[in-house]
Short mmCIF file of C-alpha atoms and ligand atoms in Angstrom, two decimals:
data_model
loop_
_atom_site.label_atom_id
_atom_site.label_comp_id
_atom_site.label_asym_id
_atom_site.label_seq_id
_atom_site.Cartn_x
_atom_site.Cartn_y
_atom_site.Cartn_z
CA MET A 1 -25.36 3.69 22.34
CA THR A 2 -24.19 6.88 22.38
CA ARG A 3 -21.30 7.45 20.51
CA THR A 4 -18.12 9.13 21.26
CA ALA A 5 -16.01 11.11 19.15
CA LEU A 6 -12.07 12.18 19.72
CA VAL A 7 -11.69 15.17 17.21
CA THR A 8 -7.82 16.08 17.15
CA GLY A 9 -7.08 19.47 16.39
CA GLY A 10 -10.78 20.13 17.71
CA ALA A 11 -9.79 23.68 19.19
CA SER A 12 -10.32 25.23 15.13
CA GLY A 13 -11.16 25.07 11.73
CA ILE A 14 -12.24 21.75 10.70
CA GLY A 15 -11.36 19.88 14.13
CA LEU A 16 -14.18 22.25 16.33
CA ALA A 17 -17.23 21.52 12.82
CA THR A 18 -16.68 18.76 12.84
CA ALA A 19 -16.50 18.09 16.35
CA ARG A 20 -19.67 20.36 15.97
CA ARG A 21 -20.82 17.96 13.46
CA LEU A 22 -20.77 14.84 14.98
CA GLY A 23 -22.24 15.99 18.41
CA VAL A 24 -25.19 17.64 17.00
CA ASP A 25 -25.74 14.16 15.68
CA GLY A 26 -25.62 12.75 18.67
CA ALA A 27 -22.10 11.66 19.42
CA ARG A 28 -20.49 12.61 22.91
CA VAL A 29 -17.29 14.60 21.48
CA VAL A 30 -14.02 14.54 23.02
CA LEU A 31 -11.64 18.05 21.52
CA VAL A 32 -8.08 17.36 22.02
CA ASP A 33 -5.45 20.10 21.14
CA ARG A 34 -2.46 21.20 21.75
CA ARG A 35 -3.86 24.82 22.36
CA PRO A 36 -5.66 24.72 26.17
CA VAL A 37 -6.77 28.06 26.16
CA ALA A 38 -8.70 27.91 22.37
CA GLY A 39 -9.91 24.02 23.56
CA VAL A 40 -11.57 25.04 26.26
CA ALA A 41 -12.81 28.22 24.92
CA ALA A 42 -14.07 25.80 21.83
CA ALA A 43 -15.71 23.02 23.86
CA ARG A 44 -17.58 25.34 26.02
CA LEU A 45 -18.90 27.19 22.81
CA LEU A 46 -20.56 23.75 21.65
CA VAL A 47 -22.09 22.71 25.02
CA SER A 48 -23.18 26.55 24.95
CA GLU A 49 -25.00 24.89 21.41
CA GLY A 50 -26.27 22.18 23.10
CA VAL A 51 -23.35 19.46 22.20
CA ASP A 52 -21.98 17.26 24.79
CA ALA A 53 -18.27 18.10 24.47
CA THR A 54 -14.77 18.46 27.08
CA PHE A 55 -11.65 19.32 25.83
CA ILE A 56 -8.49 17.49 26.70
CA GLU A 57 -5.16 19.04 26.16
CA GLY A 58 -2.48 17.03 24.10
CA ASP A 59 0.03 17.20 21.11
CA VAL A 60 -0.41 14.48 18.82
CA ALA A 61 2.48 14.55 17.64
CA SER A 62 3.84 13.64 21.21
CA GLU A 63 3.74 9.59 21.66
CA SER A 64 3.84 9.67 25.26
CA SER A 65 1.28 12.32 25.36
CA VAL A 66 -0.98 10.59 22.67
CA ARG A 67 -0.63 7.60 25.02
CA SER A 68 -1.06 9.70 29.14
CA PHE A 69 -4.73 10.16 27.86
CA ASP A 70 -5.85 6.43 27.27
CA VAL A 71 -7.01 7.86 24.43
CA ILE A 72 -6.62 6.36 22.00
CA ALA A 73 2.38 10.63 13.77
CA PHE A 74 3.41 11.81 14.70
CA GLY A 75 0.28 12.66 14.70
CA ALA A 76 -1.95 10.29 12.76
CA TYR A 77 0.18 7.69 13.35
CA PHE A 78 0.18 7.99 17.17
CA CYS A 79 -3.45 8.37 17.34
CA ALA A 80 -4.85 5.97 15.37
CA ARG A 81 -1.97 3.17 16.79
CA GLU A 82 -3.21 4.33 19.97
CA VAL A 83 -7.35 4.75 19.62
CA ALA A 84 -7.17 1.57 17.40
CA ARG A 85 -5.54 -0.70 20.12
CA ALA A 86 -8.46 0.49 22.76
CA MET A 87 -10.79 -0.20 20.39
CA VAL A 88 -9.48 -4.11 20.26
CA ALA A 89 -8.83 -4.29 23.80
CA ALA A 90 -12.32 -3.22 24.59
CA SER A 91 -13.82 -5.34 21.94
CA ALA A 92 -15.68 -2.41 20.80
CA PRO A 93 -15.13 -1.85 17.37
CA GLY A 94 -14.79 1.95 15.60
CA VAL A 95 -14.20 4.61 12.82
CA ILE A 96 -11.02 6.06 11.97
CA VAL A 97 -10.97 9.19 9.13
CA ASN A 98 -7.36 10.83 8.37
CA VAL A 99 -7.37 14.31 7.60
CA SER A 100 -4.87 14.39 4.36
CA SER A 101 -5.37 16.91 1.11
CA ILE A 102 -5.14 17.20 -2.53
CA ASN A 103 -1.76 17.67 -1.89
CA SER A 104 -0.65 14.02 -0.90
CA THR A 105 -0.90 13.53 -3.96
CA ARG A 106 0.66 16.83 -5.38
CA GLY A 107 4.13 18.75 -5.85
CA LEU A 108 4.30 22.23 -4.70
CA VAL A 109 7.66 24.59 -4.56
CA SER A 110 8.23 25.05 -0.92
CA SER A 111 5.87 22.50 0.46
CA SER A 112 8.18 19.61 0.43
CA SER A 113 7.73 18.33 4.13
CA TYR A 114 3.75 19.12 4.21
CA ASN A 115 2.85 17.26 1.12
CA ALA A 116 4.87 14.51 2.32
CA ALA A 117 3.80 13.77 5.34
CA LYS A 118 -0.53 14.10 3.80
CA GLY A 119 1.38 11.61 1.48
CA ALA A 120 2.15 9.36 4.94
CA VAL A 121 -1.59 10.12 6.05
CA ASP A 122 -2.35 8.62 2.25
CA GLN A 123 -0.39 5.18 2.72
CA LEU A 124 -0.84 4.71 6.80
CA THR A 125 -4.65 5.28 5.70
CA ARG A 126 -4.41 2.56 3.22
CA CYS A 127 -2.44 0.45 5.35
CA LEU A 128 -3.99 0.80 8.44
CA ALA A 129 -7.56 -0.12 6.97
CA LEU A 130 -5.92 -3.80 5.48
CA GLU A 131 -4.16 -4.25 9.01
CA LEU A 132 -7.84 -3.10 11.18
CA ALA A 133 -10.09 -4.51 8.76
CA ASP A 134 -10.65 -7.87 10.38
CA HIS A 135 -11.16 -6.12 13.89
CA GLY A 136 -14.30 -4.47 12.35
CA ILE A 137 -12.12 -1.09 12.15
CA ARG A 138 -12.91 1.05 9.00
CA VAL A 139 -10.22 3.54 8.03
CA ASN A 140 -10.79 6.24 5.88
CA ALA A 141 -9.80 10.01 4.83
CA VAL A 142 -10.99 13.04 3.09
CA ALA A 143 -8.64 14.80 0.84
CA PRO A 144 -9.75 18.82 1.59
CA GLY A 145 -8.12 21.06 -1.00
CA PHE A 146 -9.35 25.27 0.00
CA VAL A 147 -10.80 25.57 2.89
CA ASP A 148 -11.64 28.56 5.02
CA THR A 149 -9.85 28.54 8.28
CA PRO A 150 -7.10 30.02 10.23
CA MET A 151 -4.54 27.59 8.67
CA SER A 152 -5.10 29.93 4.85
CA VAL A 153 -3.46 32.43 7.75
CA VAL A 154 0.15 32.77 6.03
CA ASP A 155 2.38 35.43 7.63
CA GLY A 156 -1.07 37.69 8.57
CA VAL A 157 -1.89 37.14 5.57
CA ASP A 158 -4.95 35.11 4.68
CA GLU A 159 -4.32 33.46 0.91
CA LEU A 160 -8.18 33.14 -0.02
CA GLN A 161 -8.25 36.62 0.05
CA THR A 162 -5.52 37.67 -2.31
CA PRO A 163 -6.17 38.86 -5.75
CA ALA A 164 -4.05 35.74 -7.03
CA PHE A 165 -6.25 33.34 -5.32
CA ARG A 166 -9.71 35.20 -6.93
CA SER A 167 -7.81 35.37 -10.11
CA VAL A 168 -6.18 32.20 -10.67
CA TYR A 169 -8.76 29.69 -8.42
CA VAL A 170 -12.27 31.29 -8.42
CA GLU A 171 -12.05 33.24 -12.15
CA GLY A 172 -10.00 31.19 -13.59
CA GLY A 173 -12.17 27.97 -12.57
CA ARG A 174 -9.43 26.19 -11.06
CA ILE A 175 -11.74 25.26 -8.17
CA PRO A 176 -14.59 24.47 -10.31
CA LEU A 177 -17.34 24.83 -8.15
CA ARG A 178 -15.25 28.70 -7.65
CA ARG A 179 -14.66 28.86 -4.35
CA ALA A 180 -12.96 27.66 -1.07
CA ALA A 181 -14.83 25.03 1.31
CA GLN A 182 -16.33 25.81 4.61
CA PRO A 183 -14.93 23.86 7.07
CA ALA A 184 -18.67 22.24 8.20
CA GLU A 185 -18.31 21.22 4.02
CA ILE A 186 -15.78 19.24 5.22
CA ALA A 187 -17.15 17.75 8.68
CA SER A 188 -19.79 16.74 6.60
CA VAL A 189 -18.20 14.27 5.07
CA ILE A 190 -16.15 13.25 7.76
CA ALA A 191 -19.46 12.54 9.96
CA PHE A 192 -20.24 10.78 6.29
CA LEU A 193 -17.19 8.10 6.41
CA ALA A 194 -17.53 7.89 10.36
CA GLY A 195 -21.56 6.73 10.53
CA PRO A 196 -23.39 3.93 8.96
CA ASP A 197 -24.01 5.13 5.36
CA ALA A 198 -20.04 4.75 5.03
CA SER A 199 -20.07 1.38 5.88
CA TYR A 200 -18.54 -0.31 2.58
CA LEU A 201 -15.50 2.49 2.27
CA CYS A 202 -12.23 1.06 3.09
CA GLY A 203 -8.97 2.18 2.90
CA ALA A 204 -10.71 5.09 0.57
CA VAL A 205 -8.79 8.73 0.25
CA LEU A 206 -11.71 11.51 -0.88
CA PRO A 207 -10.97 14.48 -2.28
CA VAL A 208 -13.27 17.11 -0.89
CA ASP A 209 -11.61 19.85 -3.29
CA GLY A 210 -14.18 21.65 -5.05
CA GLY A 211 -13.14 19.67 -8.30
CA LEU A 212 -9.78 21.22 -7.66
CA SER A 213 -7.52 17.83 -8.84
CA VAL A 214 -9.82 17.20 -11.51
CA THR A 215 -8.15 20.74 -13.35
CA PHE A 216 -4.72 20.32 -11.24
N1 LIG B 301 -7.41 25.11 5.84
C1 LIG B 301 -6.85 24.16 4.75
O1 LIG B 301 -7.39 25.00 3.05
C2 LIG B 301 -6.73 22.85 4.81
C3 LIG B 301 -6.27 21.92 3.60
C4 LIG B 301 -6.86 20.81 3.30
C5 LIG B 301 -6.18 19.98 4.81
N2 LIG B 301 -5.94 20.39 5.67
C6 LIG B 301 -6.18 19.73 6.82
O2 LIG B 301 -7.12 19.84 7.55
C7 LIG B 301 -6.10 19.34 8.97
C8 LIG B 301 -7.15 20.93 10.05
O3 LIG B 301 -6.72 21.90 9.84
P1 LIG B 301 -7.19 23.44 9.84
O4 LIG B 301 -7.78 23.91 8.55
O5 LIG B 301 -8.48 23.35 10.45
O6 LIG B 301 -6.33 24.42 10.49
P2 LIG B 301 -6.67 25.43 11.82
O7 LIG B 301 -5.00 26.44 12.14
O8 LIG B 301 -7.78 25.85 11.80
O9 LIG B 301 -7.26 24.17 13.08
C9 LIG B 301 -5.80 23.50 13.48
C10 LIG B 301 -6.06 22.58 14.60
O10 LIG B 301 -4.97 22.17 15.19
C11 LIG B 301 -4.17 21.87 16.36
N3 LIG B 301 -3.01 21.34 16.15
C12 LIG B 301 -2.16 22.07 15.84
N4 LIG B 301 -0.93 19.91 15.65
C13 LIG B 301 -1.76 19.85 16.63
C14 LIG B 301 -0.78 18.95 17.44
N5 LIG B 301 0.12 18.61 17.44
N6 LIG B 301 -1.36 18.40 18.84
C15 LIG B 301 -3.51 18.78 18.54
N7 LIG B 301 -2.81 19.55 18.36
C16 LIG B 301 -2.74 20.42 17.27
C17 LIG B 301 -3.90 23.55 16.17
O11 LIG B 301 -4.17 24.36 17.27
C18 LIG B 301 -5.55 24.10 15.66
O12 LIG B 301 -6.42 24.55 17.26
C19 LIG B 301 -5.11 20.16 8.67
O13 LIG B 301 -4.77 18.33 9.03
C20 LIG B 301 -4.56 20.51 7.64
O14 LIG B 301 -3.40 19.76 7.45
C21 LIG B 301 -6.28 22.00 5.63
#
């Protein structure tokens, strides 16, 4: 049976890489993004690569928007709740993979809202995993470190290209693997969590950070 993967934030970065990976693995992918032009372009790109991809415009931070496209946090919360309801109603258990961050367990100056939100994603992952286990639905999360996506560009500056990033994280070895991740390296772990090889993972938040959280 063909699996269907709903990928939020699918127009760019980790979401696009995840849609590509799951699509190449044989899933029908539905990209959801609040940017319709980028979303349509991303779906077209994937189709041109042989992936069965479609796009739905939606803002996952809007409860009504999430409900309106029958799919199934705040973003992660609304989506997980709606998708879990749909799975239970259809007696078609699936898998939910949230995208957290290593910031979820750390303090960082000027990042209180982001870090707090990611902490909430971790706890949502654990609690939903407990609540949905009896329905056969597994819930886990990835916690990336630095990833080379458009999100790394702040005020026109790519933080991964700054002397500070190079000296501290690369040359200084704060990231033991001495580089940022490519989006596909996060996508492959998401694909693992979404697949049968992760059948005994429940409520895990998996760091995918080149070792950064070990040295933090
Ligand atoms: N890039 C990193 O270094 C990094 C590190 C840790 C965690 N993350 C997390 O990974 C996830 C993806 O980030 P990315 O680096 O791929 O970013 P990105 O900017 O490349 O892509 C994010 C996509 O999400 C879409 N989006 C944003 N808000 C939305 C909403 N409310 N509804 C629907 N779509 C929305 C954007 O339009 C964009 O296409 C985020 O949750 C981010 O916090 C990223």
